[in-house]
mmCIF file of C-alpha atoms in Angstrom:
data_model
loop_
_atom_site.group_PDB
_atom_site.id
_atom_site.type_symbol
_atom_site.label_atom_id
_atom_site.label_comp_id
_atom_site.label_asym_id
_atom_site.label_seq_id
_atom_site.Cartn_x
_atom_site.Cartn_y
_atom_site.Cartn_z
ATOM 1 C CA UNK R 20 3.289 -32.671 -15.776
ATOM 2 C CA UNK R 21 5.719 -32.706 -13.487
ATOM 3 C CA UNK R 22 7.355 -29.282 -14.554
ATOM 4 C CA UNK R 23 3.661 -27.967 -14.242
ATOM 5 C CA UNK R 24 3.549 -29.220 -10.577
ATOM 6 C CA UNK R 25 7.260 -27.804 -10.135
ATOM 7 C CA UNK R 26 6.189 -24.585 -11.102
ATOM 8 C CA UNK R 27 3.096 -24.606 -8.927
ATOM 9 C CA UNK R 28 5.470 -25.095 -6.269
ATOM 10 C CA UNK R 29 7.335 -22.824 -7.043
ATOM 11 C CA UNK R 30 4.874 -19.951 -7.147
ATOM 12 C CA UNK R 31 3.625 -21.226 -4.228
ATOM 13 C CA UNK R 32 6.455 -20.675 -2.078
ATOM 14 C CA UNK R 33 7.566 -16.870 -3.526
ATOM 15 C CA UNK R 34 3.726 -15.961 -2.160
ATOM 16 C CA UNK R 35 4.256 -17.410 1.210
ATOM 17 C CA UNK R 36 7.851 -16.775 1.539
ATOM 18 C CA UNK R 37 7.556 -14.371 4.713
ATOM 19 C CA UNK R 38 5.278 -17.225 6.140
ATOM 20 C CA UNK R 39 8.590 -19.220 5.620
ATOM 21 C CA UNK R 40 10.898 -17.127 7.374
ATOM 22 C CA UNK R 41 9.005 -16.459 10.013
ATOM 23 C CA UNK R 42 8.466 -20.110 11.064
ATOM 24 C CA UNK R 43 12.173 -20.487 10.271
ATOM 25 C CA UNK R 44 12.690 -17.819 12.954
ATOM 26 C CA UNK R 45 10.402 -19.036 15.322
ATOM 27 C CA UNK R 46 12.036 -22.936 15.074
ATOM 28 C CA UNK R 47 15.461 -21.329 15.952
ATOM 29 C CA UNK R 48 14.348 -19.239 19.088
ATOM 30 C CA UNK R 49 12.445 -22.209 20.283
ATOM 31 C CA UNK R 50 15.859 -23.748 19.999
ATOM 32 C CA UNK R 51 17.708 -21.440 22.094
ATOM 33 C CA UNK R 52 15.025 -20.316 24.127
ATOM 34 C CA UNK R 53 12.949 -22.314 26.543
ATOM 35 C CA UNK R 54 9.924 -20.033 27.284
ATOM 36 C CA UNK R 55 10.207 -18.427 23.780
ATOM 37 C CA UNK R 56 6.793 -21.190 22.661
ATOM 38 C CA UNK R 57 5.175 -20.165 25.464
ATOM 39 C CA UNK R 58 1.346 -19.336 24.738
ATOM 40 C CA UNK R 59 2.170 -16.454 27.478
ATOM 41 C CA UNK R 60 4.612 -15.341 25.450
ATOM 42 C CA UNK R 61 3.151 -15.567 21.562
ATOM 43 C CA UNK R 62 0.282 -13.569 23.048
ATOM 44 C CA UNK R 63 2.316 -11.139 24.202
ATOM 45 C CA UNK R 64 3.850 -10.863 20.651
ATOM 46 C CA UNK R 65 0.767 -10.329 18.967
ATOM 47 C CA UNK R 66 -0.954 -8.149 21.672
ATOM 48 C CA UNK R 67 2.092 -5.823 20.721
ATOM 49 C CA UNK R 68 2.361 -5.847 17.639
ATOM 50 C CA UNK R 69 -1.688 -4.965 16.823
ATOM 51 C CA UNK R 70 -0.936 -1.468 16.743
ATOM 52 C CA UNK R 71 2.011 -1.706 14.689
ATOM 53 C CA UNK R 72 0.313 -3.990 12.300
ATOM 54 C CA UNK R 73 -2.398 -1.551 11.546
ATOM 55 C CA UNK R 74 -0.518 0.955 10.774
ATOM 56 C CA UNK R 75 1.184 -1.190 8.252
ATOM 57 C CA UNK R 76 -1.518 -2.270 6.810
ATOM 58 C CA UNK R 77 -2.248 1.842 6.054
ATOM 59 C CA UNK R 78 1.589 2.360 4.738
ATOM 60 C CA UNK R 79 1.186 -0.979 2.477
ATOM 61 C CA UNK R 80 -1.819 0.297 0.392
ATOM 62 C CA UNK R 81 0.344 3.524 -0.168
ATOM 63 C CA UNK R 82 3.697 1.371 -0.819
ATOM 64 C CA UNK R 83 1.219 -1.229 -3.304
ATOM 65 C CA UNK R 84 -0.150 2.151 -4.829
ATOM 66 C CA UNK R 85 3.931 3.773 -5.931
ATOM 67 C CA UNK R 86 4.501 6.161 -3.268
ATOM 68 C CA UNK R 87 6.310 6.387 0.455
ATOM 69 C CA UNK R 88 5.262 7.900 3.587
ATOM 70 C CA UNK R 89 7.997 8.746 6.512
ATOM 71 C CA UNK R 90 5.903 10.962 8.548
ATOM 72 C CA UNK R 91 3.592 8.076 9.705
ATOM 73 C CA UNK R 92 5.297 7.626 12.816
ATOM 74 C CA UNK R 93 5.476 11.407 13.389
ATOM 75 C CA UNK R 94 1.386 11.483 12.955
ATOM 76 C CA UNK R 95 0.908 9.170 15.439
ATOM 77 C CA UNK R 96 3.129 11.681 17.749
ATOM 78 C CA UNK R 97 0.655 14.725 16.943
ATOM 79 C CA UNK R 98 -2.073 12.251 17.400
ATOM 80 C CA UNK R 99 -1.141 11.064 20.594
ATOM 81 C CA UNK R 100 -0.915 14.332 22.037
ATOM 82 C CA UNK R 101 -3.800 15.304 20.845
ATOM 83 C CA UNK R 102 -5.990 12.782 21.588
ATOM 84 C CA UNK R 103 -4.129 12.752 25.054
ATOM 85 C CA UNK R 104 -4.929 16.232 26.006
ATOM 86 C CA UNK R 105 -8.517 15.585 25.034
ATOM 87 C CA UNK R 106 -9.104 12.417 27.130
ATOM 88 C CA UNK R 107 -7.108 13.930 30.273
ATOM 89 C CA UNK R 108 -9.388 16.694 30.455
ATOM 90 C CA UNK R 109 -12.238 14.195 30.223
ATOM 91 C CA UNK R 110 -14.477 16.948 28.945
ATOM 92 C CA UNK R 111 -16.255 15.111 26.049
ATOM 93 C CA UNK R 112 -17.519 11.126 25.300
ATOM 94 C CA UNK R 113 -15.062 9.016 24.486
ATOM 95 C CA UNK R 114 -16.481 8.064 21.647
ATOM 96 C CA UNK R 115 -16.433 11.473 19.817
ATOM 97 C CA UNK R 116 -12.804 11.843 21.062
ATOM 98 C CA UNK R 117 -11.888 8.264 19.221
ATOM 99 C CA UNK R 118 -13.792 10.473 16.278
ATOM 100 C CA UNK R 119 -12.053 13.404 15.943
ATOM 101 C CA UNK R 120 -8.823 11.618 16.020
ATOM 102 C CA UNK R 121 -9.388 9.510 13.387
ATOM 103 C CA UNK R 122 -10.424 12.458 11.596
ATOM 104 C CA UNK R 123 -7.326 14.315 12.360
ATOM 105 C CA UNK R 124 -5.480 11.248 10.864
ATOM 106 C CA UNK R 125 -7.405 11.716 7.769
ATOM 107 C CA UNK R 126 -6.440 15.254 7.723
ATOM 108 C CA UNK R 127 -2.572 14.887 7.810
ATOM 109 C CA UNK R 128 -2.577 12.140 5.446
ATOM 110 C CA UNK R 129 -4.622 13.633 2.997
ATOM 111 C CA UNK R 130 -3.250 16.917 3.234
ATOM 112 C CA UNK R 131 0.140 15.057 2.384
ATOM 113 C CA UNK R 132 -1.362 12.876 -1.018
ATOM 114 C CA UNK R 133 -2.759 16.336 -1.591
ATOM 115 C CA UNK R 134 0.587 18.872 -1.715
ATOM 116 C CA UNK R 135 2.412 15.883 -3.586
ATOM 117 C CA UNK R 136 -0.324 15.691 -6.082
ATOM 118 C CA UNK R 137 -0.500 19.159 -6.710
ATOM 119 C CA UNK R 138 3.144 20.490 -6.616
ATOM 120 C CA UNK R 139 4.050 16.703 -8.911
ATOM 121 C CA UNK R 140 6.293 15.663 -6.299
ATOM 122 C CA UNK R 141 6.803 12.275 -4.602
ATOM 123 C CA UNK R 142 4.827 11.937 -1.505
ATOM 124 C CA UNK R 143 8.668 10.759 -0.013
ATOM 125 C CA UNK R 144 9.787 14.464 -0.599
ATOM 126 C CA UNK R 145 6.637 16.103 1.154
ATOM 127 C CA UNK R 146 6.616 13.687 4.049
ATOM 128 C CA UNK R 147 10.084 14.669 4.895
ATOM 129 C CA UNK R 148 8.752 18.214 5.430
ATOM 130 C CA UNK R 149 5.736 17.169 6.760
ATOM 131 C CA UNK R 150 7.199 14.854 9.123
ATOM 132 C CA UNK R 151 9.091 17.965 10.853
ATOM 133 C CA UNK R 152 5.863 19.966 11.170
ATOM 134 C CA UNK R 153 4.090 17.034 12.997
ATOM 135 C CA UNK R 154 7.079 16.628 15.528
ATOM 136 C CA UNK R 155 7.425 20.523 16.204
ATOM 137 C CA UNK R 156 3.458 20.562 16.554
ATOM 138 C CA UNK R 157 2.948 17.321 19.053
ATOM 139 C CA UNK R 158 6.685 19.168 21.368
ATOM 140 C CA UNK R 159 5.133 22.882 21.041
ATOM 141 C CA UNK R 160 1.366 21.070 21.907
ATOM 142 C CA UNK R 161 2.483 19.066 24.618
ATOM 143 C CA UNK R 162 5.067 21.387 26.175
ATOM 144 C CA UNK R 163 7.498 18.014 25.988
ATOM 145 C CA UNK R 164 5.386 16.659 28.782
ATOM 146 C CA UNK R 165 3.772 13.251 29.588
ATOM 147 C CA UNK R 166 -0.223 13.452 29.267
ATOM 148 C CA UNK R 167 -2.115 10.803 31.563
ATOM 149 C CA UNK R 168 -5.352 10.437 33.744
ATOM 150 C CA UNK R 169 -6.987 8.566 31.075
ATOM 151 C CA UNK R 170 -10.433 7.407 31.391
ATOM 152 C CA UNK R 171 -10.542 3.930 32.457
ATOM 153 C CA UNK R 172 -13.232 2.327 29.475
ATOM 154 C CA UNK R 173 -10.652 4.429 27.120
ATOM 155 C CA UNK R 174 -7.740 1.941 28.520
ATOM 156 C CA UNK R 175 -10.030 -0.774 27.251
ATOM 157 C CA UNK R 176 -8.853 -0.084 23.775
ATOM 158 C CA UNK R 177 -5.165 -1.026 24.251
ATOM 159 C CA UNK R 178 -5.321 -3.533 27.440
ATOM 160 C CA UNK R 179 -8.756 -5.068 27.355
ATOM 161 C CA UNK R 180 -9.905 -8.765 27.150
ATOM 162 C CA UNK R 181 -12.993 -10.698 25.331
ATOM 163 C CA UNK R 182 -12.448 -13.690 26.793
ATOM 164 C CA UNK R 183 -8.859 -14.986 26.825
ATOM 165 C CA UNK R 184 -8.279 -12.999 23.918
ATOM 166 C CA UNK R 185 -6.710 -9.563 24.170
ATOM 167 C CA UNK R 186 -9.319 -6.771 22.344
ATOM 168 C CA UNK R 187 -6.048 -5.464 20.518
ATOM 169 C CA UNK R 188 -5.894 -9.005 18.666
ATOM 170 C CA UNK R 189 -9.118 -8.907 17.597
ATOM 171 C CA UNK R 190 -9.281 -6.117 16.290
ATOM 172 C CA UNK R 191 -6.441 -6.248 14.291
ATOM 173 C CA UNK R 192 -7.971 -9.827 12.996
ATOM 174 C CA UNK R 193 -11.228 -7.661 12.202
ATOM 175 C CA UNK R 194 -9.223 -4.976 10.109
ATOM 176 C CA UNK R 195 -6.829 -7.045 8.211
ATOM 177 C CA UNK R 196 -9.833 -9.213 7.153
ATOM 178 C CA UNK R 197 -12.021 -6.000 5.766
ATOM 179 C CA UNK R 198 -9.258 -4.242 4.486
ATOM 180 C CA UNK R 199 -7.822 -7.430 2.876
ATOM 181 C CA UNK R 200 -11.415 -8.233 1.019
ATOM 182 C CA UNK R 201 -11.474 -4.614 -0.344
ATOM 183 C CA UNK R 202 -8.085 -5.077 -1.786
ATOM 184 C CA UNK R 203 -8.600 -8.640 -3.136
ATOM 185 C CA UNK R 204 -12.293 -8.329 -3.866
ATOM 186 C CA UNK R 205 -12.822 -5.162 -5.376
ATOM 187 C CA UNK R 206 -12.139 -2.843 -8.257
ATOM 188 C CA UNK R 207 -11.170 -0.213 -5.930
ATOM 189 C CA UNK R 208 -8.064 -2.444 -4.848
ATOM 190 C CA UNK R 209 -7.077 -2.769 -8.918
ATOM 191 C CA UNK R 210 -6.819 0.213 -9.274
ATOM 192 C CA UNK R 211 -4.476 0.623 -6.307
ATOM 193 C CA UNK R 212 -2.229 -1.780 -7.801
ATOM 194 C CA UNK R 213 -2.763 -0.673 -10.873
ATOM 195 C CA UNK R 214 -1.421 3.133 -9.524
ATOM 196 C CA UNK R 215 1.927 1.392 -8.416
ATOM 197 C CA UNK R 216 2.155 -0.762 -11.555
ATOM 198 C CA UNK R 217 2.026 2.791 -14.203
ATOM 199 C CA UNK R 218 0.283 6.089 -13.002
ATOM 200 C CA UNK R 219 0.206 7.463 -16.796
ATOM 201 C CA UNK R 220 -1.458 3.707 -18.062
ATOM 202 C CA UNK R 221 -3.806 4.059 -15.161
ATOM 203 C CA UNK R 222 -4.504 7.828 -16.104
ATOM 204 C CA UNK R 223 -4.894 7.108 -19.806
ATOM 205 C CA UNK R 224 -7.483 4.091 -18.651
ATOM 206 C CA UNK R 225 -9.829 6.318 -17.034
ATOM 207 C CA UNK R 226 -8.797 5.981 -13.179
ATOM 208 C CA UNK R 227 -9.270 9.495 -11.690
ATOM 209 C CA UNK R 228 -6.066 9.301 -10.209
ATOM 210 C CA UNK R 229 -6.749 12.166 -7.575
ATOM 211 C CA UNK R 230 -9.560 10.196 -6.463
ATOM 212 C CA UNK R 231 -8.057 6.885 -5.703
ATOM 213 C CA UNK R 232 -4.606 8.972 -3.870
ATOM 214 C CA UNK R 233 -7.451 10.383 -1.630
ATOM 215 C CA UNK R 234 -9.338 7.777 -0.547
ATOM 216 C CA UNK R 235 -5.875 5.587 -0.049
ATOM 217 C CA UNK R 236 -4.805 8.473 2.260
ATOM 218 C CA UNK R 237 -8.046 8.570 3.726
ATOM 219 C CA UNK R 238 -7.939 4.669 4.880
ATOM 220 C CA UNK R 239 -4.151 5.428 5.890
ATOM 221 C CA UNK R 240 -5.388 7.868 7.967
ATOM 222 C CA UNK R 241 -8.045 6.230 9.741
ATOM 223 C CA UNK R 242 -5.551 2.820 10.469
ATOM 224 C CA UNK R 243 -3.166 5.293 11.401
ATOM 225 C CA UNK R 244 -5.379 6.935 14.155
ATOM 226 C CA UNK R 245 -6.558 3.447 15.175
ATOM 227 C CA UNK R 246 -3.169 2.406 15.958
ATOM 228 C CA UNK R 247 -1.884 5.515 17.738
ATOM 229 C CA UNK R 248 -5.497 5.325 20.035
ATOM 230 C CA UNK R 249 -4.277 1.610 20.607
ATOM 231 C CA UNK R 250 -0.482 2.301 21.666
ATOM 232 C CA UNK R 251 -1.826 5.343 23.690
ATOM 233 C CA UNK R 252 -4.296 3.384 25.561
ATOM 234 C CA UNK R 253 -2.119 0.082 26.197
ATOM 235 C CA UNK R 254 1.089 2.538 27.669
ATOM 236 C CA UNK R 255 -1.419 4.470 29.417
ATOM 237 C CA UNK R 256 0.169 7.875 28.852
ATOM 238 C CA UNK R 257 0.583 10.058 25.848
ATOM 239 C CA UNK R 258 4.114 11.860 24.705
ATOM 240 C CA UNK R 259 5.588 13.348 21.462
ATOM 241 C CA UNK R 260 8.244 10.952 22.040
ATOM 242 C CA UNK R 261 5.932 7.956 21.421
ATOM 243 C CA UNK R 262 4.935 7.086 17.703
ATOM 244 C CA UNK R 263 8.547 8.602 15.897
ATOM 245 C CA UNK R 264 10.478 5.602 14.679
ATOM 246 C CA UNK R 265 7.752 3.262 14.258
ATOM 247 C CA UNK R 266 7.528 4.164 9.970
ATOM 248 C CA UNK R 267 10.655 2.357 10.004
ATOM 249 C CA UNK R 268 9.916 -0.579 11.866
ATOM 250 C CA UNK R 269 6.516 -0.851 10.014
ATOM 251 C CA UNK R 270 7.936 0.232 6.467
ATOM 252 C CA UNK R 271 11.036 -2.466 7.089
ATOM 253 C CA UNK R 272 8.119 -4.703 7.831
ATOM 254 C CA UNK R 273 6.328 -4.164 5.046
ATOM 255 C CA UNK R 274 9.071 -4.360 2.866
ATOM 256 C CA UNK R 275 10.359 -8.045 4.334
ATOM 257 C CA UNK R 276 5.810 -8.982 3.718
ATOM 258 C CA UNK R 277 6.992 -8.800 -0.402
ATOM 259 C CA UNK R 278 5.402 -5.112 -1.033
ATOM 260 C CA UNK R 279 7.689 -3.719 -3.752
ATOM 261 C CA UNK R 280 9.262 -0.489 -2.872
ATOM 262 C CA UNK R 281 8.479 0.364 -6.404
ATOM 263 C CA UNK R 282 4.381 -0.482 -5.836
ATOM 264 C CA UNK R 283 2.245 -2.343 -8.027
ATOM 265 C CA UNK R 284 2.547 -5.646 -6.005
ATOM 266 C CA UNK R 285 2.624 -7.190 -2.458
ATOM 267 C CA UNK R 286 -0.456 -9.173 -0.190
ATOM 268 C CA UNK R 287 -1.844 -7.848 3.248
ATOM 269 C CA UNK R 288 -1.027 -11.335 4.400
ATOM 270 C CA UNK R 289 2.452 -11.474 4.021
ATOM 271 C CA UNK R 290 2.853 -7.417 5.559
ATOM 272 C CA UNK R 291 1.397 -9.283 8.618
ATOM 273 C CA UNK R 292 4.267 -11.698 8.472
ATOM 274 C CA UNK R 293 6.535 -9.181 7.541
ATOM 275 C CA UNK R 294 5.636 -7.567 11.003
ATOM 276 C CA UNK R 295 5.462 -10.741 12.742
ATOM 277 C CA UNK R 296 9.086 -11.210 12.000
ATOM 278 C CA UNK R 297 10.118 -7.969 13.030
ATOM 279 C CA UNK R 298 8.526 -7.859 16.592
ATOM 280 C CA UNK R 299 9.665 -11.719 16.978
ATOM 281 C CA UNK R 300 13.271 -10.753 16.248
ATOM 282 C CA UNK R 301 13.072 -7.960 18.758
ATOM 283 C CA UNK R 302 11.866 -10.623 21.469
ATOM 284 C CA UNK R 303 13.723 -13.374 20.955
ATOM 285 C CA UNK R 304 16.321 -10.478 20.868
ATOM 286 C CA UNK R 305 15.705 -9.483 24.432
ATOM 287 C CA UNK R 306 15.579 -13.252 25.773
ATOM 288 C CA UNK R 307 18.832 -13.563 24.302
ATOM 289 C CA UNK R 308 19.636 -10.531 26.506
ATOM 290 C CA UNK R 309 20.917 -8.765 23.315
ATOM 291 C CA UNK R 310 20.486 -4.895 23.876
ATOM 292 C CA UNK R 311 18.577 -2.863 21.656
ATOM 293 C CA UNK R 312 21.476 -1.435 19.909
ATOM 294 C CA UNK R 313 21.534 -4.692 18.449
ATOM 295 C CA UNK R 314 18.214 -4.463 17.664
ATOM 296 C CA UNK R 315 18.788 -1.319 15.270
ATOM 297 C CA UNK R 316 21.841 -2.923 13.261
ATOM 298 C CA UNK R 317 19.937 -6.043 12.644
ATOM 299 C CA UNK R 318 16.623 -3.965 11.101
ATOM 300 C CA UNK R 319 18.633 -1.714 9.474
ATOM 301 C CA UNK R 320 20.793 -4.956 7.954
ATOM 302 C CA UNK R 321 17.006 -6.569 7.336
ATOM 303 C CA UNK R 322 15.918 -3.550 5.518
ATOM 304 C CA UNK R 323 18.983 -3.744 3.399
ATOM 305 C CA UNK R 324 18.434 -7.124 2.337
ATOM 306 C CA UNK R 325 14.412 -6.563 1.799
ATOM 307 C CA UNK R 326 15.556 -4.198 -0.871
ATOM 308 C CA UNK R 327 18.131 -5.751 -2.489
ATOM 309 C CA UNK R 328 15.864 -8.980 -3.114
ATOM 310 C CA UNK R 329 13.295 -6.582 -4.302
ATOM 311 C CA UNK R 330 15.463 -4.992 -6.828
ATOM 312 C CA UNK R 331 17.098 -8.426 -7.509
ATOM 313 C CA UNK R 332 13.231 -10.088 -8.069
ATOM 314 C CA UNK R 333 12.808 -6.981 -10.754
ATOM 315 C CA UNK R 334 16.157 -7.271 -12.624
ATOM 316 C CA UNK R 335 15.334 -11.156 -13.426
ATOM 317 C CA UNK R 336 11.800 -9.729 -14.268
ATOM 318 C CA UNK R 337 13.066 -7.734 -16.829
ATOM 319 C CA UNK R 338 15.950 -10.354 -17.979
ATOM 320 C CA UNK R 339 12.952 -12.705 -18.381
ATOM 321 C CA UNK R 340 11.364 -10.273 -20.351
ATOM 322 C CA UNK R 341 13.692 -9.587 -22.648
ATOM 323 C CA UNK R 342 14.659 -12.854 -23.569
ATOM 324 C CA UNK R 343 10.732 -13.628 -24.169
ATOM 325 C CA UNK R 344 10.824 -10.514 -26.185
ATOM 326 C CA UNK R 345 13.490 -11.551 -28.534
ATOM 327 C CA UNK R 346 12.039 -14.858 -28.738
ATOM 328 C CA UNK R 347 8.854 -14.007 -30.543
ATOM 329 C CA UNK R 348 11.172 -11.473 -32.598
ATOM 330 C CA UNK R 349 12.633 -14.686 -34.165
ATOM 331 C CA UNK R 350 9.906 -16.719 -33.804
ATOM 332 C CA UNK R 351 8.479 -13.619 -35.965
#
């Protein structure tokens, strides 16, 4: 009995072991830092963080499904500009601007799941090319120059309030919640695991593979174009310089939430801590008056370590595995 409760334990702490760190985290820059529990300042956090968060909740379903994008933060550049240009000119209703970029987010991200399907490579491979084409698109688009004169109900989007409660927040509450149901609730998220567990197994099962890779890209492409419309809105200004870099803080992220590089596993719930730990690093960071040099070596050393536990956590899968294999061989 006691085992049993041991190993409910157990379990119970490898599912909520970002929540862990992160509170770890938190107890030792409370330490240090005086007006690091400030309610000021853990608003702050998660006011900017929303957009980042979104977009890793897009880049988890592909990670969960097998595959890796690195042009998300290189989307979110083309976005930006686009949707910039658009709401400077102030030519058509906001809402059918906040339309046609989330359909242009749909478009890239599709069009990559699309060429990787087709030509059998890994969507890693195309999104390296891809990723180019997106950053020489949003320079030669924007002429390298800062787009602004936004509409003031646009700026809403990124630095608006409902109540005390920044808009950003909520809506990030709203889309984690939906998007976590569909994964937890439905067959569609099965098969999304089930993708990242064995694409052949899920072919030979009946999934239309295709299918599934399309509408994940599709929902990637909509977050995506949610969170570059956020970040455009809160810094009040577009640029091809803004979006490029964030795939690596989100996929780092991701990685340190217990999504498997290798797919087939990971919860929504602990990307969002994965996230959380990366933008509270970066702050207690700064209140420590640590550049952001410093900042790079220690995501860099955090994405290291994220991957080494994850291939660490599949070698003792495998050990286990083969010692219950040869078990029931002599059992046999």
């Amino acid at each position: 009995m006691k085992k049993i409760g041991f190993i409910k334990v157990e379990g119970f702490l490898q599912r909520n072991m970002p929540w862990f760190i992160l509170l770890v985290i938190c107890g030792i820059f409370a330490i240090f830092t005086d007006s690091f529990l400030a309610p000021r300042n853990l608003i702050n956090i998660l006011n900017q963080s929303s957009y980042v968060i979104i977009a890793a909740i897009g880049i988890s379903l592909i990670m969960m499904s097998g595959a890796l994008d690195l042009s998300t933060g290189y989307q979110m550049s083309l976005i930006g500009v686009i949707a910039g240009i658009m709401l400077s000119s102030q030519r058509l209703p906001i809402l059918l601007i906040i339309a046609l970029t989330l359909l242009l987010g749909v478009l890239l991200n599709v069009a990559n799941a699309y060429i990787a399907h087709k030509l059998s490579l890994s969507l890693l491979m195309v999104t390296v090319g891809t990723m180019n084409i997106f950053q020489g698109l949003s320079y030669t688009i924007s002429d390298a120059k800062v787009i602004s004169n936004f509409p003031k109900a646009f700026k809403f989007l990124g630095q608006g309030y409902i109540g005390p409660v920044p808009f950003p927040i909520i809506l990030t509450l709203v889309l984690f919640l939906v998007m976590n149901f569909f994964l937890t609730r439905t067959y569609w998220g099965r098969y999304v695991y089930a993708l990242g567990g064995n694409v052949e197994a899920s072919r030979l099962a009946g999934i239309n593979v295709l299918r599934i890779k399309l509408m994940i890209a599709t929902i990637a492409g909509i977050l995506v174009g949610i969170s570059t419309l956020m970040l455009i809105s809160r810094l009040g200004t577009a640029q091809s310089s803004a979006g490029p870099g964030t795939e690596f803080t989100v996929i780092t992220g991701v990685l340190v939430g217990g999504v498997s590089i290798r797919g087939g596993e990971g919860r929504l719930s602990g990307v969002v801590a994965g996230i959380l730990i990366m933008a509270i690093l970066a702050n207690g960071m700064q209140m420590a008056s640590l550049g952001v040099y410093a900042q790079f070596i220690v995501k860099g050393l955090i994405m290291l370590l994220a991957i080494g536990f994850d291939v660490m956590q599949m070698q003792r899968r495998q050990r286990v595995s083969r010692l219950r294999h040869q078990r029931n061989k002599t059992e046999a």
